[in-house]
Amino acid sequence: MRKIVFVITALLTSSLVFAQTGKGNLTVTIENAQKTPVEGATVELLRAKDSELVKAAVSDKAGNAEFEPQFGNYILRSSMVGFTIAYSAPFTLNETNLSITIPALSLAQKAEGQLQGVTVTARKPFIQKLNDRIVVNVENSVVNVGSSTLDVLERSPGVAIDQNDVIGLRGR
């Protein structure tokens, strides 16, 4: 009798754990101060509790970026050269909020000032969008230190990895 109770308890507990690990859809539009869509802006999905990078994307011609993260509490950070960094308000993705559209993030142009001096250093950005491909420069991300190749791929834009570690490319 105790074995049956133990098996039933184990099955119910495991089904609750699997029920909480679902995925949802998240969409955001990046625009400038004139409300024009911004193409090529880096959009990062961060955990709300510790600001750990979960996934990164690049905005398309319409200024849209999409994510399919696990359920949880998140914030978005958007940046682009020559613009200030924009953050979203914290939001929760769960069973009741499967698909969320975040209000547009507005990137303001950085104020130009008088330069005192110039120091030139060469450093590639984490994500480069070229005409025919997107390049992820792994060496330029502190988050990727000590991560496995699968972890780095999972954070890369346009890459989807399912529960069985099958790698897929969106739009390909």
Short mmCIF file of C-alpha atoms in Angstrom, two decimals:
data_model
loop_
_atom_site.label_atom_id
_atom_site.label_comp_id
_atom_site.label_asym_id
_atom_site.label_seq_id
_atom_site.Cartn_x
_atom_site.Cartn_y
_atom_site.Cartn_z
CA MET A 1 0.00 0.00 0.00
CA ARG A 2 2.82 2.40 0.84
CA LYS A 3 4.45 1.71 -2.53
CA ILE A 4 1.27 2.65 -4.36
CA VAL A 5 0.94 5.91 -2.40
CA PHE A 6 4.61 6.68 -3.08
CA VAL A 7 4.23 6.02 -6.84
CA ILE A 8 1.08 8.17 -7.08
CA THR A 9 2.78 11.00 -5.15
CA ALA A 10 5.85 10.80 -7.41
CA LEU A 11 3.71 10.91 -10.56
CA LEU A 12 1.69 13.91 -9.34
CA THR A 13 4.85 15.79 -8.30
CA SER A 14 6.56 15.16 -11.63
CA SER A 15 3.50 16.27 -13.59
CA LEU A 16 3.43 19.54 -11.63
CA VAL A 17 7.11 20.14 -12.38
CA PHE A 18 6.60 19.55 -16.11
CA ALA A 19 3.49 21.74 -16.18
CA GLN A 20 5.50 24.74 -14.94
CA THR A 21 8.25 24.48 -17.56
CA GLY A 22 6.21 25.65 -20.55
CA LYS A 23 7.16 28.24 -23.12
CA GLY A 24 5.45 31.40 -24.22
CA ASN A 25 5.79 34.03 -26.93
CA LEU A 26 7.15 37.51 -26.40
CA THR A 27 7.17 40.38 -28.91
CA VAL A 28 8.59 43.89 -28.60
CA THR A 29 9.04 46.81 -31.02
CA ILE A 30 12.10 49.07 -30.87
CA GLU A 31 11.68 52.65 -32.06
CA ASN A 32 13.53 55.96 -31.93
CA ALA A 33 12.33 59.28 -30.48
CA GLN A 34 10.42 60.03 -33.72
CA LYS A 35 8.46 56.74 -33.32
CA THR A 36 10.24 55.25 -36.35
CA PRO A 37 11.16 51.53 -36.15
CA VAL A 38 14.85 50.87 -35.48
CA GLU A 39 16.46 48.03 -37.43
CA GLY A 40 19.51 46.23 -36.05
CA ALA A 41 19.06 47.11 -32.37
CA THR A 42 20.24 44.48 -29.89
CA VAL A 43 17.43 43.26 -27.63
CA GLU A 44 18.34 41.17 -24.59
CA LEU A 45 15.93 39.11 -22.50
CA LEU A 46 17.12 39.21 -18.87
CA ARG A 47 15.90 37.42 -15.76
CA ALA A 48 14.22 39.96 -13.50
CA LYS A 49 15.77 38.71 -10.25
CA ASP A 50 19.46 38.83 -11.24
CA SER A 51 19.61 40.39 -14.75
CA GLU A 52 21.18 37.21 -16.16
CA LEU A 53 21.09 37.06 -19.97
CA VAL A 54 18.60 34.43 -21.17
CA LYS A 55 18.41 35.18 -24.90
CA ALA A 56 19.41 37.90 -27.35
CA ALA A 57 17.81 39.03 -30.59
CA VAL A 58 18.27 41.70 -33.25
CA SER A 59 15.35 43.88 -34.34
CA ASP A 60 14.15 43.43 -37.93
CA LYS A 61 13.21 46.12 -40.51
CA ALA A 62 9.91 46.73 -38.71
CA GLY A 63 11.77 47.15 -35.39
CA ASN A 64 10.34 43.89 -34.00
CA ALA A 65 12.15 41.29 -31.91
CA GLU A 66 10.63 37.97 -30.82
CA PHE A 67 11.46 35.47 -28.09
CA GLU A 68 10.09 32.08 -27.00
CA PRO A 69 11.33 31.83 -23.39
CA GLN A 70 10.41 29.48 -20.56
CA PHE A 71 7.84 30.72 -18.04
CA GLY A 72 9.30 33.20 -15.56
CA ASN A 73 9.87 36.85 -14.61
CA TYR A 74 11.85 38.91 -17.12
CA ILE A 75 12.89 42.38 -18.27
CA LEU A 76 14.11 43.54 -21.69
CA ARG A 77 17.16 45.70 -22.43
CA SER A 78 17.61 47.30 -25.84
CA SER A 79 20.73 49.07 -27.10
CA MET A 80 22.32 50.40 -30.26
CA VAL A 81 25.40 52.44 -31.05
CA GLY A 82 24.67 56.17 -30.71
CA PHE A 83 21.56 55.61 -28.58
CA THR A 84 20.93 55.33 -24.86
CA ILE A 85 19.98 51.94 -23.37
CA ALA A 86 16.24 51.33 -22.86
CA TYR A 87 14.69 48.92 -20.36
CA SER A 88 11.18 47.48 -20.18
CA ALA A 89 9.14 47.16 -17.02
CA PRO A 90 9.36 43.72 -15.38
CA PHE A 91 6.81 41.23 -16.70
CA THR A 92 5.77 37.64 -16.03
CA LEU A 93 5.30 34.91 -18.61
CA ASN A 94 3.13 32.06 -17.28
CA GLU A 95 0.15 29.80 -18.08
CA THR A 96 -2.26 32.75 -18.04
CA ASN A 97 0.08 35.02 -20.04
CA LEU A 98 1.28 32.74 -22.85
CA SER A 99 1.74 35.53 -25.39
CA ILE A 100 2.88 39.00 -24.34
CA THR A 101 3.44 42.10 -26.45
CA ILE A 102 5.66 44.54 -24.59
CA PRO A 103 4.99 48.26 -25.16
CA ALA A 104 7.47 49.76 -27.63
CA LEU A 105 10.92 50.56 -26.23
CA SER A 106 12.11 53.98 -27.32
CA LEU A 107 15.82 54.54 -27.89
CA ALA A 108 16.87 58.16 -27.37
CA GLN A 109 19.85 59.53 -29.23
CA LYS A 110 22.87 60.19 -27.01
CA ALA A 111 23.62 63.83 -26.35
CA GLU A 112 26.65 65.02 -28.24
CA GLY A 113 29.24 66.91 -26.28
CA GLN A 114 32.73 68.29 -26.74
CA LEU A 115 35.43 65.60 -26.69
CA GLN A 116 38.50 66.11 -24.51
CA GLY A 117 40.48 63.34 -26.18
CA VAL A 118 40.08 60.17 -28.19
CA THR A 119 41.32 56.69 -27.41
CA VAL A 120 40.78 54.10 -30.12
CA THR A 121 40.30 50.50 -29.05
CA ALA A 122 39.20 47.62 -31.26
CA ARG A 123 36.42 45.42 -29.94
CA LYS A 124 33.82 43.63 -31.97
CA PRO A 125 30.21 43.87 -30.78
CA PHE A 126 28.60 40.75 -29.30
CA ILE A 127 26.18 40.54 -32.26
CA GLN A 128 26.99 41.79 -35.78
CA LYS A 129 24.27 41.86 -38.44
CA LEU A 130 25.80 41.58 -41.90
CA ASN A 131 23.94 41.57 -45.23
CA ASP A 132 23.87 37.79 -45.55
CA ARG A 133 24.30 36.53 -41.97
CA ILE A 134 24.40 37.29 -38.27
CA VAL A 135 27.75 36.86 -36.49
CA VAL A 136 27.90 36.16 -32.74
CA ASN A 137 31.30 37.09 -31.28
CA VAL A 138 31.43 34.76 -28.29
CA GLU A 139 34.68 36.17 -26.92
CA ASN A 140 33.06 39.57 -26.32
CA SER A 141 30.43 38.39 -23.84
CA VAL A 142 31.21 38.01 -20.15
CA VAL A 143 28.11 35.81 -19.80
CA ASN A 144 29.63 33.14 -22.04
CA VAL A 145 32.71 32.58 -19.87
CA GLY A 146 32.54 29.01 -18.62
CA SER A 147 29.43 28.23 -20.68
CA SER A 148 29.10 25.22 -22.94
CA THR A 149 28.64 25.55 -26.69
CA LEU A 150 24.97 24.59 -26.31
CA ASP A 151 24.47 27.40 -23.74
CA VAL A 152 26.06 29.94 -26.09
CA LEU A 153 23.93 28.77 -29.03
CA GLU A 154 20.78 28.95 -26.91
CA ARG A 155 21.43 32.66 -26.18
CA SER A 156 22.16 33.47 -29.83
CA PRO A 157 19.54 35.27 -31.96
CA GLY A 158 17.55 33.13 -34.38
CA VAL A 159 18.49 29.84 -32.71
CA ALA A 160 15.91 27.65 -30.98
CA ILE A 161 16.83 24.61 -28.88
CA ASP A 162 14.05 22.26 -27.73
CA GLN A 163 13.89 20.02 -24.66
CA ASN A 164 15.75 17.24 -26.49
CA ASP A 165 18.66 19.59 -27.36
CA VAL A 166 17.69 19.67 -31.05
CA ILE A 167 19.00 22.86 -32.64
CA GLY A 168 16.76 24.76 -35.06
CA LEU A 169 17.18 28.02 -36.94
CA ARG A 170 14.18 30.31 -37.21
CA GLY A 171 13.43 31.43 -40.74
CA ARG A 172 15.63 28.76 -42.31
#
